[in-house]
Amino acid sequence: MWSRNLGNLLISPLRPHELVMALCIWSVMRLSVGMIPVALAAFLIFEFNLLNLGLWLVVFFAMLVLTSWSLGLIAAGVMLRYGLGAEELAWSLAFLLLPLTCVYYPLSALPGWLQYVALALPPTHVFEGMRAILLEHRFDPGDLWWAFGLNVFYLAVGYGVFRWLLSRARDNGSLLQLGE
């Protein structure tokens, strides 16, 4: 979007699901470029081996990637429809949800009514599951399955919103005018 080449891409026979798959593959590549050097540096500098934490933490991390895809699809759709001026949504969406996902504290620290809202978000289950592994040395498959099920739902919603906003952008002719 920022290279101003989206108009050329979308007049090609590229289908929306192909664009989404390319964006997902690109995100995994960028994540690898960022995470592999950090994991190596943590091992070399601090002798911290990320692989010693177990395979379940890798699976939980994959659940976070799926959540980011669903949020990213919605943010990308909004930017396609309303232009790069809506870029703030991409940055603020995660920060608005961050306090509810129990990143820094357990779910029990939230007020009772807010716990229900937090449980509707996949990262809450991910971080609760990671806490159980790291602090209690036990794996709770329920957290993983809840995160997976919610991610499937939110990915479907994110893809639907992305397709709808893309079609609206095509109908309004705003794709070729994508700019600040």
PDB file of C-alpha atoms in Angstrom:
ATOM      1  CA  MET A   1       0.000   0.000   0.000  1.00  0.00           C
ATOM      2  CA  TRP A   2       2.783   2.370   0.875  1.00  0.00           C
ATOM      3  CA  SER A   3       4.623   1.758  -2.405  1.00  0.00           C
ATOM      4  CA  ARG A   4       1.600   3.138  -4.298  1.00  0.00           C
ATOM      5  CA  ASN A   5       1.619  -0.002  -6.466  1.00  0.00           C
ATOM      6  CA  LEU A   6      -1.702  -1.388  -5.283  1.00  0.00           C
ATOM      7  CA  GLY A   7      -3.596  -0.051  -8.279  1.00  0.00           C
ATOM      8  CA  ASN A   8      -1.349  -2.036 -10.602  1.00  0.00           C
ATOM      9  CA  LEU A   9      -1.799  -5.167  -8.515  1.00  0.00           C
ATOM     10  CA  LEU A  10      -5.553  -4.939  -8.393  1.00  0.00           C
ATOM     11  CA  ILE A  11      -6.073  -4.413 -12.126  1.00  0.00           C
ATOM     12  CA  SER A  12      -4.250  -7.696 -12.662  1.00  0.00           C
ATOM     13  CA  PRO A  13      -6.163 -10.992 -12.439  1.00  0.00           C
ATOM     14  CA  LEU A  14      -5.115 -11.229  -8.772  1.00  0.00           C
ATOM     15  CA  ARG A  15      -7.992 -12.489  -6.646  1.00  0.00           C
ATOM     16  CA  PRO A  16      -8.602 -11.184  -3.122  1.00  0.00           C
ATOM     17  CA  HIS A  17      -7.791 -14.538  -1.514  1.00  0.00           C
ATOM     18  CA  GLU A  18      -4.475 -14.618  -3.410  1.00  0.00           C
ATOM     19  CA  LEU A  19      -3.631 -11.154  -2.130  1.00  0.00           C
ATOM     20  CA  VAL A  20      -4.485 -12.227   1.414  1.00  0.00           C
ATOM     21  CA  MET A  21      -2.336 -15.361   1.128  1.00  0.00           C
ATOM     22  CA  ALA A  22       0.562 -13.273  -0.198  1.00  0.00           C
ATOM     23  CA  LEU A  23       0.182 -10.844   2.697  1.00  0.00           C
ATOM     24  CA  CYS A  24       0.196 -13.749   5.177  1.00  0.00           C
ATOM     25  CA  ILE A  25       3.285 -15.324   3.617  1.00  0.00           C
ATOM     26  CA  TRP A  26       4.998 -11.940   3.605  1.00  0.00           C
ATOM     27  CA  SER A  27       4.188 -11.456   7.282  1.00  0.00           C
ATOM     28  CA  VAL A  28       5.752 -14.830   8.159  1.00  0.00           C
ATOM     29  CA  MET A  29       8.871 -13.886   6.202  1.00  0.00           C
ATOM     30  CA  ARG A  30       9.128 -10.529   7.983  1.00  0.00           C
ATOM     31  CA  LEU A  31       8.508 -12.189  11.335  1.00  0.00           C
ATOM     32  CA  SER A  32      11.306 -14.676  10.641  1.00  0.00           C
ATOM     33  CA  VAL A  33      13.695 -11.892   9.698  1.00  0.00           C
ATOM     34  CA  GLY A  34      12.917 -10.192  12.995  1.00  0.00           C
ATOM     35  CA  MET A  35      12.677 -13.164  15.348  1.00  0.00           C
ATOM     36  CA  ILE A  36      15.603 -15.344  14.258  1.00  0.00           C
ATOM     37  CA  PRO A  37      18.292 -12.712  14.927  1.00  0.00           C
ATOM     38  CA  VAL A  38      16.660 -11.780  18.243  1.00  0.00           C
ATOM     39  CA  ALA A  39      16.519 -15.430  19.335  1.00  0.00           C
ATOM     40  CA  LEU A  40      20.162 -15.895  18.320  1.00  0.00           C
ATOM     41  CA  ALA A  41      21.206 -12.735  20.148  1.00  0.00           C
ATOM     42  CA  ALA A  42      19.335 -13.850  23.279  1.00  0.00           C
ATOM     43  CA  PHE A  43      21.173 -17.147  23.144  1.00  0.00           C
ATOM     44  CA  LEU A  44      24.615 -15.653  22.480  1.00  0.00           C
ATOM     45  CA  ILE A  45      24.377 -12.732  24.905  1.00  0.00           C
ATOM     46  CA  PHE A  46      22.198 -14.102  27.713  1.00  0.00           C
ATOM     47  CA  GLU A  47      22.468 -17.870  27.120  1.00  0.00           C
ATOM     48  CA  PHE A  48      18.668 -17.957  26.870  1.00  0.00           C
ATOM     49  CA  ASN A  49      17.507 -20.768  24.588  1.00  0.00           C
ATOM     50  CA  LEU A  50      14.002 -20.093  23.352  1.00  0.00           C
ATOM     51  CA  LEU A  51      13.685 -23.699  22.206  1.00  0.00           C
ATOM     52  CA  ASN A  52      13.967 -24.945  25.798  1.00  0.00           C
ATOM     53  CA  LEU A  53      10.563 -23.438  26.558  1.00  0.00           C
ATOM     54  CA  GLY A  54       8.864 -26.210  24.619  1.00  0.00           C
ATOM     55  CA  LEU A  55       6.861 -26.816  21.508  1.00  0.00           C
ATOM     56  CA  TRP A  56       3.580 -25.623  23.039  1.00  0.00           C
ATOM     57  CA  LEU A  57       4.903 -22.093  23.347  1.00  0.00           C
ATOM     58  CA  VAL A  58       5.636 -22.157  19.612  1.00  0.00           C
ATOM     59  CA  VAL A  59       2.050 -23.239  18.964  1.00  0.00           C
ATOM     60  CA  PHE A  60       0.724 -20.467  21.206  1.00  0.00           C
ATOM     61  CA  PHE A  61       2.950 -17.996  19.353  1.00  0.00           C
ATOM     62  CA  ALA A  62       1.392 -19.198  16.081  1.00  0.00           C
ATOM     63  CA  MET A  63      -2.015 -18.360  17.575  1.00  0.00           C
ATOM     64  CA  LEU A  64      -0.811 -14.783  18.111  1.00  0.00           C
ATOM     65  CA  VAL A  65       0.222 -14.629  14.458  1.00  0.00           C
ATOM     66  CA  LEU A  66      -3.271 -15.733  13.421  1.00  0.00           C
ATOM     67  CA  THR A  67      -4.777 -13.004  15.585  1.00  0.00           C
ATOM     68  CA  SER A  68      -2.516 -10.417  13.985  1.00  0.00           C
ATOM     69  CA  TRP A  69      -3.665 -11.552  10.550  1.00  0.00           C
ATOM     70  CA  SER A  70      -7.322 -10.986  11.386  1.00  0.00           C
ATOM     71  CA  LEU A  71      -6.601  -7.510  12.777  1.00  0.00           C
ATOM     72  CA  GLY A  72      -4.322  -6.782   9.830  1.00  0.00           C
ATOM     73  CA  LEU A  73      -6.976  -7.731   7.299  1.00  0.00           C
ATOM     74  CA  ILE A  74      -9.464  -5.343   8.840  1.00  0.00           C
ATOM     75  CA  ALA A  75      -6.893  -2.545   9.011  1.00  0.00           C
ATOM     76  CA  ALA A  76      -5.774  -3.185   5.406  1.00  0.00           C
ATOM     77  CA  GLY A  77      -9.379  -3.139   4.227  1.00  0.00           C
ATOM     78  CA  VAL A  78     -10.019   0.156   5.970  1.00  0.00           C
ATOM     79  CA  MET A  79      -6.874   1.655   4.409  1.00  0.00           C
ATOM     80  CA  LEU A  80      -7.924   0.404   0.966  1.00  0.00           C
ATOM     81  CA  ARG A  81     -11.332   1.977   1.356  1.00  0.00           C
ATOM     82  CA  TYR A  82     -10.447   5.224   3.122  1.00  0.00           C
ATOM     83  CA  GLY A  83      -6.815   5.745   2.127  1.00  0.00           C
ATOM     84  CA  LEU A  84      -3.567   5.839   4.028  1.00  0.00           C
ATOM     85  CA  GLY A  85      -4.975   8.509   6.312  1.00  0.00           C
ATOM     86  CA  ALA A  86      -6.697   5.633   8.113  1.00  0.00           C
ATOM     87  CA  GLU A  87      -3.286   4.173   8.919  1.00  0.00           C
ATOM     88  CA  GLU A  88      -3.709   5.158  12.553  1.00  0.00           C
ATOM     89  CA  LEU A  89      -6.283   2.385  12.864  1.00  0.00           C
ATOM     90  CA  ALA A  90      -3.615  -0.203  12.145  1.00  0.00           C
ATOM     91  CA  TRP A  91      -1.461   1.153  14.954  1.00  0.00           C
ATOM     92  CA  SER A  92      -4.177   1.927  17.462  1.00  0.00           C
ATOM     93  CA  LEU A  93      -6.258  -1.240  17.098  1.00  0.00           C
ATOM     94  CA  ALA A  94      -3.665  -3.445  18.783  1.00  0.00           C
ATOM     95  CA  PHE A  95      -2.966  -0.887  21.503  1.00  0.00           C
ATOM     96  CA  LEU A  96      -6.674  -0.544  22.252  1.00  0.00           C
ATOM     97  CA  LEU A  97      -7.010  -4.308  22.690  1.00  0.00           C
ATOM     98  CA  LEU A  98      -3.712  -4.812  24.531  1.00  0.00           C
ATOM     99  CA  PRO A  99      -5.021  -4.137  28.063  1.00  0.00           C
ATOM    100  CA  LEU A 100      -7.802  -6.674  27.517  1.00  0.00           C
ATOM    101  CA  THR A 101      -5.562  -9.500  26.329  1.00  0.00           C
ATOM    102  CA  CYS A 102      -3.853 -10.044  29.697  1.00  0.00           C
ATOM    103  CA  VAL A 103      -0.332  -9.608  28.360  1.00  0.00           C
ATOM    104  CA  TYR A 104       1.061  -8.115  31.544  1.00  0.00           C
ATOM    105  CA  TYR A 105      -1.199  -9.634  34.202  1.00  0.00           C
ATOM    106  CA  PRO A 106      -3.405 -12.709  34.651  1.00  0.00           C
ATOM    107  CA  LEU A 107      -7.061 -12.735  33.707  1.00  0.00           C
ATOM    108  CA  SER A 108      -8.040 -12.756  37.368  1.00  0.00           C
ATOM    109  CA  ALA A 109      -6.639  -9.203  37.725  1.00  0.00           C
ATOM    110  CA  LEU A 110      -9.454  -7.810  35.554  1.00  0.00           C
ATOM    111  CA  PRO A 111     -12.851  -6.909  37.004  1.00  0.00           C
ATOM    112  CA  GLY A 112     -15.385  -9.715  36.646  1.00  0.00           C
ATOM    113  CA  TRP A 113     -17.447  -8.076  33.905  1.00  0.00           C
ATOM    114  CA  LEU A 114     -14.337  -7.270  31.866  1.00  0.00           C
ATOM    115  CA  GLN A 115     -13.100 -10.861  32.086  1.00  0.00           C
ATOM    116  CA  TYR A 116     -15.929 -11.896  29.750  1.00  0.00           C
ATOM    117  CA  VAL A 117     -14.769  -9.351  27.186  1.00  0.00           C
ATOM    118  CA  ALA A 118     -11.159 -10.520  27.551  1.00  0.00           C
ATOM    119  CA  LEU A 119     -12.159 -14.168  27.102  1.00  0.00           C
ATOM    120  CA  ALA A 120     -13.663 -13.278  23.713  1.00  0.00           C
ATOM    121  CA  LEU A 121     -10.157 -12.399  22.472  1.00  0.00           C
ATOM    122  CA  PRO A 122      -7.741 -15.144  21.359  1.00  0.00           C
ATOM    123  CA  PRO A 123      -4.601 -13.546  22.887  1.00  0.00           C
ATOM    124  CA  THR A 124      -6.130 -13.817  26.354  1.00  0.00           C
ATOM    125  CA  HIS A 125      -6.231 -17.594  26.013  1.00  0.00           C
ATOM    126  CA  VAL A 126      -2.723 -17.585  24.552  1.00  0.00           C
ATOM    127  CA  PHE A 127      -1.206 -15.637  27.422  1.00  0.00           C
ATOM    128  CA  GLU A 128      -3.117 -17.606  30.047  1.00  0.00           C
ATOM    129  CA  GLY A 129      -1.870 -20.825  28.437  1.00  0.00           C
ATOM    130  CA  MET A 130       1.693 -19.514  28.289  1.00  0.00           C
ATOM    131  CA  ARG A 131       1.513 -18.540  31.963  1.00  0.00           C
ATOM    132  CA  ALA A 132       0.372 -22.054  32.850  1.00  0.00           C
ATOM    133  CA  ILE A 133       3.365 -23.511  30.980  1.00  0.00           C
ATOM    134  CA  LEU A 134       5.960 -21.089  32.318  1.00  0.00           C
ATOM    135  CA  LEU A 135       4.783 -20.711  35.906  1.00  0.00           C
ATOM    136  CA  GLU A 136       3.004 -23.971  36.689  1.00  0.00           C
ATOM    137  CA  HIS A 137       4.767 -26.283  34.185  1.00  0.00           C
ATOM    138  CA  ARG A 138       1.463 -27.600  32.874  1.00  0.00           C
ATOM    139  CA  PHE A 139      -0.179 -27.446  29.486  1.00  0.00           C
ATOM    140  CA  ASP A 140      -3.895 -26.647  29.316  1.00  0.00           C
ATOM    141  CA  PRO A 141      -5.253 -27.754  25.913  1.00  0.00           C
ATOM    142  CA  GLY A 142      -8.457 -25.798  26.573  1.00  0.00           C
ATOM    143  CA  ASP A 143      -6.630 -22.492  26.230  1.00  0.00           C
ATOM    144  CA  LEU A 144      -5.107 -23.593  22.931  1.00  0.00           C
ATOM    145  CA  TRP A 145      -8.421 -24.787  21.505  1.00  0.00           C
ATOM    146  CA  TRP A 146     -10.254 -21.644  22.583  1.00  0.00           C
ATOM    147  CA  ALA A 147      -7.562 -19.491  20.975  1.00  0.00           C
ATOM    148  CA  PHE A 148      -7.705 -21.564  17.794  1.00  0.00           C
ATOM    149  CA  GLY A 149     -11.510 -21.477  17.566  1.00  0.00           C
ATOM    150  CA  LEU A 150     -11.679 -17.750  18.186  1.00  0.00           C
ATOM    151  CA  ASN A 151      -8.911 -17.176  15.630  1.00  0.00           C
ATOM    152  CA  VAL A 152     -10.817 -19.135  12.985  1.00  0.00           C
ATOM    153  CA  PHE A 153     -13.893 -17.013  13.687  1.00  0.00           C
ATOM    154  CA  TYR A 154     -11.989 -13.705  13.665  1.00  0.00           C
ATOM    155  CA  LEU A 155     -10.033 -14.649  10.533  1.00  0.00           C
ATOM    156  CA  ALA A 156     -13.304 -15.350   8.742  1.00  0.00           C
ATOM    157  CA  VAL A 157     -14.690 -12.010   9.941  1.00  0.00           C
ATOM    158  CA  GLY A 158     -11.450 -10.226   8.997  1.00  0.00           C
ATOM    159  CA  TYR A 159     -11.438 -11.754   5.522  1.00  0.00           C
ATOM    160  CA  GLY A 160     -15.112 -10.897   5.022  1.00  0.00           C
ATOM    161  CA  VAL A 161     -14.548  -7.299   6.119  1.00  0.00           C
ATOM    162  CA  PHE A 162     -11.450  -7.057   3.900  1.00  0.00           C
ATOM    163  CA  ARG A 163     -13.342  -8.347   0.839  1.00  0.00           C
ATOM    164  CA  TRP A 164     -16.297  -6.060   1.519  1.00  0.00           C
ATOM    165  CA  LEU A 165     -14.104  -2.970   1.954  1.00  0.00           C
ATOM    166  CA  LEU A 166     -12.075  -3.906  -1.136  1.00  0.00           C
ATOM    167  CA  SER A 167     -15.243  -4.169  -3.218  1.00  0.00           C
ATOM    168  CA  ARG A 168     -16.445  -0.832  -1.822  1.00  0.00           C
ATOM    169  CA  ALA A 169     -13.095   0.734  -2.725  1.00  0.00           C
ATOM    170  CA  ARG A 170     -13.381  -0.668  -6.248  1.00  0.00           C
ATOM    171  CA  ASP A 171     -16.955   0.614  -6.592  1.00  0.00           C
ATOM    172  CA  ASN A 172     -15.978   4.097  -5.394  1.00  0.00           C
ATOM    173  CA  GLY A 173     -12.806   4.216  -7.468  1.00  0.00           C
ATOM    174  CA  SER A 174     -10.650   5.014  -4.455  1.00  0.00           C
ATOM    175  CA  LEU A 175      -7.980   2.374  -5.159  1.00  0.00           C
ATOM    176  CA  LEU A 176      -6.127   4.453  -7.704  1.00  0.00           C
ATOM    177  CA  GLN A 177      -6.330   7.526  -5.493  1.00  0.00           C
ATOM    178  CA  LEU A 178      -4.708   5.778  -2.537  1.00  0.00           C
ATOM    179  CA  GLY A 179      -2.654   8.436  -0.866  1.00  0.00           C
ATOM    180  CA  GLU A 180      -2.198  10.545   2.229  1.00  0.00           C
TER     181      GLU A 180
END
